[in-house]
Amino acid sequence: MTNAMTDAPLLTAEAVTKFYGARIGCRDVGFELYPGEVLAVVGESGSGKSTLLKLLSGQLAPSDGRVLYRMRDGVTRDILTLSEAERRFLFRTDWGFVHQHAEQGLRMGVSAGANVGERLMAVGWRHYGKIRTEAETWLERVEIDAGRIDERPTAYSGGMRQRLQIARNLVTAPRLVFMDEPTGGLDVSVQARLLDLVRGLVADLGLAAIVVTHDLAVARLLSHRILVMKDGRAIETGLTDQVLDDPREPYTQLLVSSILQP
Amino acid sequence: MTAPLLALDSLAKSFTMHLQGGLVIPVVAGISLDVAAGECVVLGGPSGAGKSSVLKMIYGNYRADGGAIRVIDRNETVDVATAAPRRVMALRCTTIGYVSQFLRVIPRVPALAVVEEAATAFGLGREEAQARARRLLALLNVPERLWSLPPATFSGGEQQRVNIARGFIADHPILLLDEPTASLDAKNRAAVVELIEAKKAAGTAIVGIFHDDDVRERVATRIVDVTRFAASAA
């Protein structure tokens, strides 16, 4: 935290806008994300948060505005102007992308070990024994019994698949991880375990993360800052606890007041 | 008189309840207050006077509508009311400690880790953090068998003592205390009073809310009645 203060932003969104024909997907969203910071993007379905995540991660080209990323060599680049090789490097090593449905982020036809090892091979690891040892280490880190390394993810439960997806993403020591509803569709007890795991890993590794979620409890637990989206716009942003405890906008007040207390 | 570590300047706060037709609930207006090193300023006034809201504004948990909250952070003066979120986050690590009324429990994180976390965020090493956490939990009579358990199942008083240990573990120059002794018995109240006295002696600037008269009398350098700054309904 303290040394991160002096750093330059890792990712900068400048007036990012996306139209689907006449319909607005996302409009004028801007923010800076620094190393080690976790930003939650919250809002209901259709608010534009998934569109925003695709724009930020270069999977969708904005109609207007731009997304800047500080590469490992310290040079800040517009992600749209990267060469294909540079983009591949980002996706394979410097970025992680955790999908809501683990099946989208895993290769279901190969073993858990291969799922993790594949990312290592993409960054030049060649020694089979070392790759396997590293994969085992990561399975244990995400609380999967290393004895199940040779099983395919199809044999795993939903919570295990999600943890495997996280291991696959983090094994290359990325600096930025995008997460799209990482706990969506999981049982509550499974969610709590996953959240605690993600919270610990993000803090230990000093990762920056952008987490899209409709669940304000997830945002409270994982994020430092929050961005509330409605109709494609960022209507309120600030420290997570400040926005949740002292919401200013009518829509944010509605979201916060709609949480059921167990 | 040394320069204040914390200065509130014409601070104002109200809540606008959009779901209640834009009802405006005034809280405080025009609070100006200096807190110097080694002082313990106690906020007084009845329940609902806005005492907790003032602490929350200083910590950046509530937004201020007007005025400034100037904090000395090493050689720099930072206004919490207008600082960027990142700056407030950094202040919370190194400069402003806060004991809230209730511990926010995180699933699966053991009590000892909850306490240590505040020390490592402050910049202390793991070993030092652990040594301090153990010493504080023992001093606050939290049974050792509970240290490795998440506080979710603890009693209210036990949770509050974990919360106090977390708030006191670092050497923040400014410490905010929101009824830290509310759910404690006499023995633990005395332990907290001792901790507060030690912080004052070490030069910490403290702003606190205490309902027990005896605790307040013992720790207060001065008492500021918040009702003096009541905001009138708009």
Coordinates of C-alpha atoms in Angstrom, one line a residue:
Chain A
M1 CA 0.0 0.0 0.0
T2 CA 2.6 2.5 1.1
N3 CA 5.1 2.0 -1.7
A4 CA 2.2 1.7 -4.2
M5 CA 1.4 5.3 -3.4
T6 CA 4.3 6.6 -5.5
D7 CA 3.6 4.3 -8.5
A8 CA 1.9 5.4 -11.6
P9 CA -1.5 3.9 -12.5
L10 CA -1.5 0.4 -13.9
L11 CA -4.7 0.9 -15.9
T12 CA -6.4 4.1 -16.9
A13 CA -9.9 4.3 -18.5
E14 CA -10.6 7.6 -20.2
A15 CA -14.2 8.4 -21.1
V16 CA -14.7 4.8 -22.3
T17 CA -17.9 4.6 -24.4
K18 CA -19.6 1.8 -26.3
F19 CA -22.6 2.0 -28.5
Y20 CA -24.5 -1.0 -29.8
G21 CA -26.1 0.7 -32.7
A22 CA -28.2 3.5 -31.0
R23 CA -28.2 1.7 -27.7
I24 CA -25.7 2.7 -25.1
G25 CA -23.6 -0.2 -23.6
C26 CA -21.3 2.0 -21.6
R27 CA -20.8 5.8 -21.5
D28 CA -18.0 8.1 -20.4
V29 CA -16.5 5.8 -17.8
G30 CA -13.1 6.9 -16.4
F31 CA -11.0 5.9 -13.5
E32 CA -7.4 5.0 -12.6
L33 CA -6.4 1.7 -11.1
Y34 CA -3.1 1.4 -9.2
P35 CA -1.0 -1.6 -8.4
G36 CA -2.5 -3.6 -5.5
E37 CA -5.9 -1.9 -5.7
V38 CA -9.1 -3.9 -6.1
L39 CA -12.0 -2.1 -7.8
A40 CA -15.5 -3.5 -7.7
V41 CA -17.9 -2.6 -10.5
V42 CA -21.4 -3.1 -9.2
G43 CA -24.9 -2.6 -10.7
E44 CA -27.8 -4.7 -11.8
S45 CA -28.1 -6.8 -15.0
G46 CA -28.0 -4.6 -18.0
S47 CA -26.2 -1.7 -16.2
G48 CA -23.2 -2.1 -18.5
K49 CA -20.8 -3.7 -16.1
S50 CA -20.0 -6.7 -18.3
T51 CA -19.6 -4.5 -21.4
L52 CA -17.2 -2.3 -19.3
L53 CA -15.1 -5.4 -18.3
K54 CA -14.8 -6.4 -22.0
L55 CA -13.7 -2.9 -23.0
L56 CA -11.2 -2.7 -20.2
S57 CA -9.7 -6.1 -21.1
G58 CA -9.4 -5.3 -24.8
Q59 CA -12.0 -7.9 -25.8
L60 CA -14.3 -5.2 -27.2
A61 CA -13.2 -2.0 -29.0
P62 CA -14.7 1.2 -27.5
S63 CA -16.8 3.5 -29.8
D64 CA -15.0 6.4 -28.0
G65 CA -12.4 6.9 -25.3
R66 CA -9.4 4.7 -24.5
V67 CA -7.9 2.3 -22.1
L68 CA -4.3 2.7 -21.2
Y69 CA -2.1 0.0 -19.6
R70 CA 1.3 0.3 -18.1
M71 CA 3.3 -2.6 -19.5
R72 CA 6.1 -4.5 -17.5
D73 CA 8.7 -2.3 -19.2
G74 CA 7.1 0.8 -17.6
V75 CA 5.7 2.1 -20.9
T76 CA 2.0 3.0 -20.9
R77 CA 0.2 1.9 -24.0
D78 CA -3.3 2.2 -25.5
I79 CA -4.4 -1.4 -25.4
L80 CA -6.1 -1.1 -28.8
T81 CA -2.8 -0.2 -30.5
L82 CA -0.9 -3.3 -29.2
S83 CA 0.5 -5.8 -31.7
E84 CA -1.1 -9.2 -31.7
A85 CA 2.0 -10.7 -29.9
E86 CA 1.8 -8.0 -27.2
R87 CA -1.9 -8.7 -26.7
R88 CA -1.2 -12.4 -26.4
F89 CA 1.5 -11.7 -23.9
L90 CA -0.9 -9.7 -21.8
F91 CA -3.6 -12.4 -21.8
R92 CA -1.3 -15.3 -21.2
T93 CA 0.9 -13.8 -18.4
D94 CA 0.3 -10.3 -17.2
W95 CA -3.5 -10.5 -17.0
G96 CA -5.8 -13.0 -15.6
F97 CA -9.5 -13.4 -16.5
V98 CA -11.8 -15.2 -14.1
H99 CA -15.1 -16.1 -15.8
Q100 CA -18.4 -16.6 -13.9
H101 CA -18.7 -20.0 -15.4
A102 CA -15.5 -21.9 -14.8
E103 CA -16.1 -23.9 -18.0
Q104 CA -15.4 -20.8 -20.0
G105 CA -12.0 -20.2 -18.4
L106 CA -10.9 -23.9 -18.3
R107 CA -10.2 -26.5 -20.8
M108 CA -12.6 -29.2 -19.8
G109 CA -11.0 -31.9 -21.9
V110 CA -7.6 -31.9 -20.2
S111 CA -6.5 -32.6 -16.6
A112 CA -6.4 -30.0 -13.9
G113 CA -2.6 -30.2 -13.9
A114 CA -2.6 -29.4 -17.7
N115 CA -5.0 -26.5 -17.2
V116 CA -2.5 -24.9 -14.8
G117 CA 0.6 -26.1 -16.7
E118 CA -0.6 -24.7 -20.0
R119 CA -0.2 -21.1 -18.8
L120 CA 3.3 -21.9 -17.6
M121 CA 4.3 -23.4 -21.0
A122 CA 2.9 -20.3 -22.7
V123 CA 5.5 -18.2 -20.8
G124 CA 8.4 -20.6 -21.7
W125 CA 8.4 -23.3 -19.1
R126 CA 9.6 -26.5 -20.7
H127 CA 10.7 -28.9 -17.9
Y128 CA 7.8 -31.3 -17.3
G129 CA 8.8 -32.1 -13.6
K130 CA 9.0 -28.4 -12.7
I131 CA 5.7 -27.6 -14.4
R132 CA 4.0 -30.5 -12.5
T133 CA 5.5 -29.4 -9.2
E134 CA 4.4 -25.8 -9.7
A135 CA 0.9 -27.0 -10.7
E136 CA 0.7 -29.1 -7.5
T137 CA 1.8 -26.1 -5.4
W138 CA -0.9 -24.0 -6.9
L139 CA -3.6 -26.6 -6.5
E140 CA -2.8 -26.8 -2.9
R141 CA -2.8 -23.0 -2.6
V142 CA -6.4 -23.0 -3.9
E143 CA -7.2 -25.8 -1.5
I144 CA -7.5 -28.6 -4.1
D145 CA -6.0 -31.9 -3.0
A146 CA -2.9 -32.3 -5.2
G147 CA -3.8 -36.0 -5.5
R148 CA -6.5 -35.0 -7.9
I149 CA -4.1 -33.3 -10.4
D150 CA -4.7 -35.8 -13.1
E151 CA -8.5 -35.6 -13.1
R152 CA -10.3 -33.5 -15.6
P153 CA -12.3 -30.5 -14.3
T154 CA -15.5 -32.3 -15.4
A155 CA -14.9 -34.5 -12.3
Y156 CA -14.7 -31.4 -10.0
S157 CA -17.6 -29.7 -8.1
G158 CA -18.5 -26.1 -9.1
G159 CA -16.5 -24.6 -6.2
M160 CA -13.4 -26.7 -7.1
R161 CA -13.7 -25.7 -10.8
Q162 CA -13.8 -22.1 -9.8
R163 CA -10.7 -22.5 -7.6
L164 CA -8.9 -24.3 -10.4
Q165 CA -9.7 -21.4 -12.7
I166 CA -8.2 -19.1 -10.2
A167 CA -5.0 -21.2 -10.0
R168 CA -4.8 -21.3 -13.7
N169 CA -5.0 -17.5 -13.8
L170 CA -2.6 -16.7 -11.0
V171 CA 0.2 -19.2 -11.8
T172 CA 1.9 -16.8 -14.1
A173 CA 2.0 -14.0 -11.5
P174 CA -0.2 -11.6 -13.4
R175 CA -0.3 -7.9 -12.2
L176 CA -4.0 -7.5 -13.1
V177 CA -6.9 -9.9 -12.8
F178 CA -10.4 -9.3 -14.2
M179 CA -13.2 -11.2 -12.5
D180 CA -16.7 -11.5 -13.8
E181 CA -19.1 -12.5 -11.1
P182 CA -16.5 -14.9 -9.6
T183 CA -18.9 -16.3 -7.0
G184 CA -22.1 -16.2 -9.1
G185 CA -23.9 -19.5 -9.2
L186 CA -22.0 -21.0 -6.2
D187 CA -23.6 -22.2 -3.0
V188 CA -23.3 -19.7 -0.2
S189 CA -20.8 -21.8 1.9
V190 CA -18.7 -22.4 -1.2
Q191 CA -18.8 -18.6 -2.0
A192 CA -17.5 -17.7 1.5
R193 CA -14.5 -20.1 1.0
L194 CA -13.8 -18.8 -2.4
L195 CA -14.0 -15.1 -1.3
D196 CA -11.7 -15.7 1.6
L197 CA -9.3 -17.4 -0.7
V198 CA -9.3 -14.7 -3.3
R199 CA -9.1 -12.0 -0.6
G200 CA -5.9 -13.7 0.8
L201 CA -4.3 -14.3 -2.6
V202 CA -4.9 -10.7 -3.8
A203 CA -3.4 -9.3 -0.7
D204 CA -0.4 -11.7 -0.6
L205 CA 0.5 -11.3 -4.3
G206 CA -0.2 -7.5 -4.3
L207 CA -2.5 -8.0 -7.3
A208 CA -4.7 -5.3 -8.9
A209 CA -8.1 -6.6 -9.7
I210 CA -11.3 -5.4 -11.3
V211 CA -14.3 -7.4 -10.0
V212 CA -17.7 -7.2 -11.6
T213 CA -20.4 -8.3 -9.2
H214 CA -24.0 -7.6 -8.5
D215 CA -23.4 -8.7 -4.9
L216 CA -22.6 -5.8 -2.6
A217 CA -21.3 -8.2 0.1
V218 CA -18.7 -9.5 -2.4
A219 CA -17.7 -5.9 -3.2
R220 CA -17.4 -5.1 0.5
L221 CA -15.2 -8.1 1.2
L222 CA -12.9 -7.9 -1.8
S223 CA -12.6 -4.3 -2.9
H224 CA -10.9 -1.1 -1.8
R225 CA -12.9 1.1 -4.2
I226 CA -16.3 0.8 -5.9
L227 CA -17.9 2.0 -9.1
V228 CA -21.7 1.9 -9.3
M229 CA -23.1 1.6 -12.8
K230 CA -26.6 2.4 -14.0
D231 CA -27.7 2.6 -17.6
G232 CA -24.2 2.4 -18.9
R233 CA -22.8 5.2 -16.7
A234 CA -20.7 5.3 -13.6
I235 CA -23.1 7.1 -11.3
E236 CA -21.1 6.9 -8.0
T237 CA -17.6 6.0 -7.1
G238 CA -15.4 6.1 -4.0
L239 CA -14.0 4.1 -1.1
T240 CA -16.0 0.9 -0.9
D241 CA -17.1 1.3 2.8
Q242 CA -17.9 5.0 2.1
V243 CA -20.2 4.3 -0.8
L244 CA -21.9 1.4 1.0
D245 CA -22.3 3.1 4.3
D246 CA -23.0 6.6 3.1
P247 CA -24.5 6.2 -0.4
R248 CA -25.3 9.5 -2.1
E249 CA -27.1 8.7 -5.3
P250 CA -30.7 7.6 -5.2
Y251 CA -29.9 4.4 -7.2
T252 CA -27.0 3.5 -4.8
Q253 CA -29.3 4.1 -1.8
L254 CA -31.8 1.8 -3.4
L255 CA -29.2 -0.9 -4.0
V256 CA -27.8 -0.7 -0.5
S257 CA -31.2 -0.7 1.1
S258 CA -32.3 -3.7 -0.9
I259 CA -29.8 -6.1 0.8
L260 CA -31.5 -8.7 2.9
Q261 CA -30.0 -9.0 6.4
P262 CA -29.9 -12.7 7.5
Chain B
M1 CA 0.9 24.4 22.6
T2 CA 2.0 22.0 20.0
A3 CA 0.4 22.1 16.5
P4 CA -2.7 19.9 16.3
L5 CA -2.4 16.5 14.6
L6 CA -6.0 16.7 13.6
A7 CA -8.1 19.8 12.9
L8 CA -11.8 19.9 12.0
D9 CA -12.7 23.2 10.4
S10 CA -16.4 24.1 10.0
L11 CA -17.3 20.5 9.3
A12 CA -20.9 19.8 8.2
K13 CA -23.0 16.7 7.5
S14 CA -26.5 15.8 6.6
F15 CA -28.1 12.8 5.0
T16 CA -30.4 13.1 2.0
M17 CA -32.8 10.1 1.9
H18 CA -33.8 9.7 -1.7
L19 CA -36.0 6.8 -1.0
Q20 CA -38.0 8.9 1.5
G21 CA -38.8 11.6 -1.0
G22 CA -35.5 13.4 -0.6
L23 CA -35.9 13.9 3.2
V24 CA -32.9 15.7 4.6
I25 CA -31.7 14.7 8.0
P26 CA -29.3 17.3 9.4
V27 CA -26.6 15.9 11.6
V28 CA -23.9 18.5 12.5
A29 CA -22.8 21.9 11.1
G30 CA -19.9 24.1 11.8
I31 CA -17.8 21.8 13.9
S32 CA -14.3 23.2 14.5
L33 CA -12.0 21.3 16.8
D34 CA -8.2 20.9 17.2
V35 CA -6.7 17.8 18.7
A36 CA -3.0 17.8 19.7
A37 CA -0.6 15.0 20.4
G38 CA -1.3 13.3 23.8
E39 CA -4.8 14.7 24.1
C40 CA -8.0 12.7 24.4
V41 CA -11.0 14.7 23.3
V42 CA -14.2 13.1 24.2
L43 CA -17.3 13.9 22.2
G44 CA -20.3 14.3 24.4
G45 CA -24.1 14.7 23.9
P46 CA -27.1 12.4 23.8
S47 CA -27.6 9.5 21.4
G48 CA -28.3 10.8 17.9
A49 CA -26.4 14.0 18.4
G50 CA -24.0 12.9 15.6
K51 CA -21.0 11.8 17.6
S52 CA -20.4 8.6 15.6
S53 CA -20.9 10.5 12.4
V54 CA -18.1 12.9 13.3
L55 CA -15.7 10.0 13.9
K56 CA -16.8 8.3 10.7
M57 CA -16.1 11.5 8.7
I58 CA -12.6 11.7 10.2
Y59 CA -12.0 8.1 9.1
G60 CA -13.4 8.8 5.6
N61 CA -16.2 6.3 6.2
Y62 CA -18.8 9.1 5.8
R63 CA -18.5 12.0 3.5
A64 CA -18.5 15.5 4.7
D65 CA -20.8 18.0 3.0
G66 CA -18.7 21.0 3.9
G67 CA -15.6 22.0 5.8
A68 CA -12.3 20.4 6.2
I69 CA -10.7 17.6 8.1
R70 CA -7.0 18.3 8.2
V71 CA -4.7 15.5 9.3
I72 CA -0.9 15.7 9.7
D73 CA 0.6 12.8 7.8
R74 CA 4.3 12.9 8.4
N75 CA 5.3 16.3 6.9
E76 CA 2.2 16.7 4.9
T77 CA -1.3 18.1 5.7
V78 CA -4.1 16.1 4.1
D79 CA -7.8 17.0 4.0
V80 CA -9.7 13.8 4.4
A81 CA -12.9 15.6 3.2
T82 CA -11.5 16.1 -0.2
A83 CA -8.6 13.6 -0.5
A84 CA -8.7 10.9 -3.2
P85 CA -9.8 7.4 -2.0
R86 CA -6.2 6.1 -2.4
R87 CA -4.9 8.8 -0.1
V88 CA -7.6 8.0 2.5
M89 CA -6.7 4.3 2.3
A90 CA -3.0 5.1 2.9
L91 CA -4.0 7.3 5.9
R92 CA -5.9 4.4 7.4
C93 CA -2.8 2.2 7.2
T94 CA -0.3 4.6 8.6
T95 CA -2.0 7.5 10.4
I96 CA -5.5 7.0 11.6
G97 CA -6.6 4.1 13.7
Y98 CA -10.3 3.4 14.4
V99 CA -12.1 1.2 16.8
S100 CA -15.7 0.9 15.5
Q101 CA -18.6 -0.1 17.7
F102 CA -18.8 -3.6 16.2
L103 CA -16.2 -5.9 14.7
R104 CA -16.8 -6.7 11.0
V105 CA -16.4 -10.4 10.9
I106 CA -14.7 -12.0 7.8
P107 CA -15.5 -15.7 7.3
R108 CA -12.6 -18.0 8.1
V109 CA -10.1 -15.4 9.3
P110 CA -8.9 -16.2 12.8
A111 CA -8.9 -13.6 15.6
L112 CA -5.1 -13.4 15.8
A113 CA -4.9 -12.7 12.0
V114 CA -7.7 -10.0 12.3
V115 CA -5.6 -8.2 14.9
E116 CA -2.2 -8.7 13.1
E117 CA -3.5 -7.4 9.8
A118 CA -3.8 -3.9 11.2
A119 CA -0.1 -4.0 12.3
T120 CA 1.3 -5.3 9.0
A121 CA -0.8 -2.7 7.1
F122 CA 0.9 -0.1 9.4
G123 CA 4.2 -1.5 8.2
L124 CA 5.3 -3.7 11.1
G125 CA 7.0 -7.0 10.3
R126 CA 5.2 -10.3 10.8
E127 CA 7.0 -11.3 14.0
E128 CA 6.5 -7.9 15.6
A129 CA 2.8 -7.9 14.5
Q130 CA 2.3 -11.4 16.0
A131 CA 4.0 -10.6 19.3
R132 CA 1.9 -7.4 19.7
A133 CA -1.3 -9.2 18.8
R134 CA -0.7 -11.9 21.4
R135 CA 0.2 -9.4 24.0
L136 CA -2.9 -7.3 23.4
L137 CA -5.3 -10.2 23.2
A138 CA -3.9 -11.5 26.5
L139 CA -4.1 -8.1 28.1
L140 CA -7.8 -7.9 27.1
N141 CA -8.5 -11.3 28.5
V142 CA -9.4 -13.0 25.3
P143 CA -8.9 -16.7 26.1
E144 CA -5.9 -18.1 24.1
R145 CA -8.0 -21.1 22.9
L146 CA -10.1 -18.5 20.8
W147 CA -7.1 -16.9 19.1
S148 CA -7.0 -19.4 16.2
L149 CA -10.8 -19.2 15.6
P150 CA -12.7 -16.8 13.4
P151 CA -14.6 -14.4 15.7
A152 CA -18.0 -15.0 14.1
T153 CA -19.0 -17.3 17.0
F154 CA -17.5 -15.2 19.8
S155 CA -19.7 -13.3 22.3
G156 CA -20.3 -9.6 21.7
G157 CA -17.8 -8.7 24.4
E158 CA -15.1 -11.0 23.0
Q159 CA -15.6 -9.6 19.5
Q160 CA -15.3 -6.1 20.8
R161 CA -12.0 -6.9 22.6
V162 CA -10.6 -8.4 19.3
N163 CA -11.7 -5.1 17.7
I164 CA -10.0 -3.0 20.4
A165 CA -6.8 -5.1 20.0
R166 CA -6.9 -4.5 16.2
G167 CA -7.4 -0.7 16.8
F168 CA -4.6 -0.4 19.3
I169 CA -1.9 -2.7 17.8
A170 CA -0.3 -0.1 15.5
D171 CA 1.3 3.2 16.4
H172 CA -1.1 5.5 14.5
P173 CA -0.6 9.1 15.5
I174 CA -4.4 9.6 15.5
L175 CA -6.8 7.2 17.1
L176 CA -10.7 7.3 16.9
L177 CA -12.6 5.3 19.5
D178 CA -16.4 4.7 19.1
E179 CA -17.6 3.4 22.5
P180 CA -14.8 0.8 22.9
T181 CA -15.9 0.0 26.4
A182 CA -19.7 -0.4 25.7
S183 CA -20.0 -4.1 26.1
L184 CA -17.2 -4.8 28.5
D185 CA -17.2 -5.7 32.2
A186 CA -15.3 -3.7 34.9
K187 CA -12.0 -5.6 34.6
N188 CA -11.9 -5.2 30.8
R189 CA -13.0 -1.6 31.0
A190 CA -10.0 -1.0 33.3
A191 CA -7.7 -2.7 30.7
V192 CA -8.9 -0.4 28.0
V193 CA -8.5 2.7 30.1
E194 CA -4.9 1.6 30.7
L195 CA -4.3 1.1 26.9
I196 CA -5.8 4.6 26.3
E197 CA -3.5 6.1 29.0
A198 CA -0.5 4.5 27.4
K199 CA -1.4 5.9 23.9
K200 CA -1.9 9.4 25.4
A201 CA 1.5 9.1 27.1
A202 CA 3.0 8.0 23.7
G203 CA 1.7 11.2 22.1
T204 CA -1.3 9.8 20.2
A205 CA -4.1 12.3 19.5
I206 CA -7.4 10.6 20.5
V207 CA -11.0 11.4 19.7
G208 CA -13.5 9.2 21.5
I209 CA -17.0 8.5 22.5
F210 CA -17.6 6.9 25.9
H211 CA -20.9 6.3 27.7
D212 CA -19.5 5.2 31.0
D213 CA -19.0 8.3 33.1
D214 CA -16.1 6.8 35.1
V215 CA -14.2 5.9 31.9
R216 CA -14.9 9.3 30.4
E217 CA -13.7 11.1 33.6
R218 CA -10.5 9.1 33.7
V219 CA -9.4 9.4 30.0
A220 CA -10.8 12.8 28.8
T221 CA -8.4 15.7 28.4
R222 CA -11.6 17.7 27.6
I223 CA -15.1 17.1 26.6
V224 CA -16.8 18.7 23.6
D225 CA -20.6 18.7 23.5
V226 CA -21.6 17.9 20.0
T227 CA -25.1 19.3 20.5
R228 CA -23.4 22.7 20.3
F229 CA -23.0 22.0 16.6
A230 CA -26.4 20.6 15.9
A231 CA -27.5 21.4 12.4
S232 CA -30.9 22.8 12.0
A233 CA -33.4 21.1 9.7
A234 CA -33.4 22.5 6.2

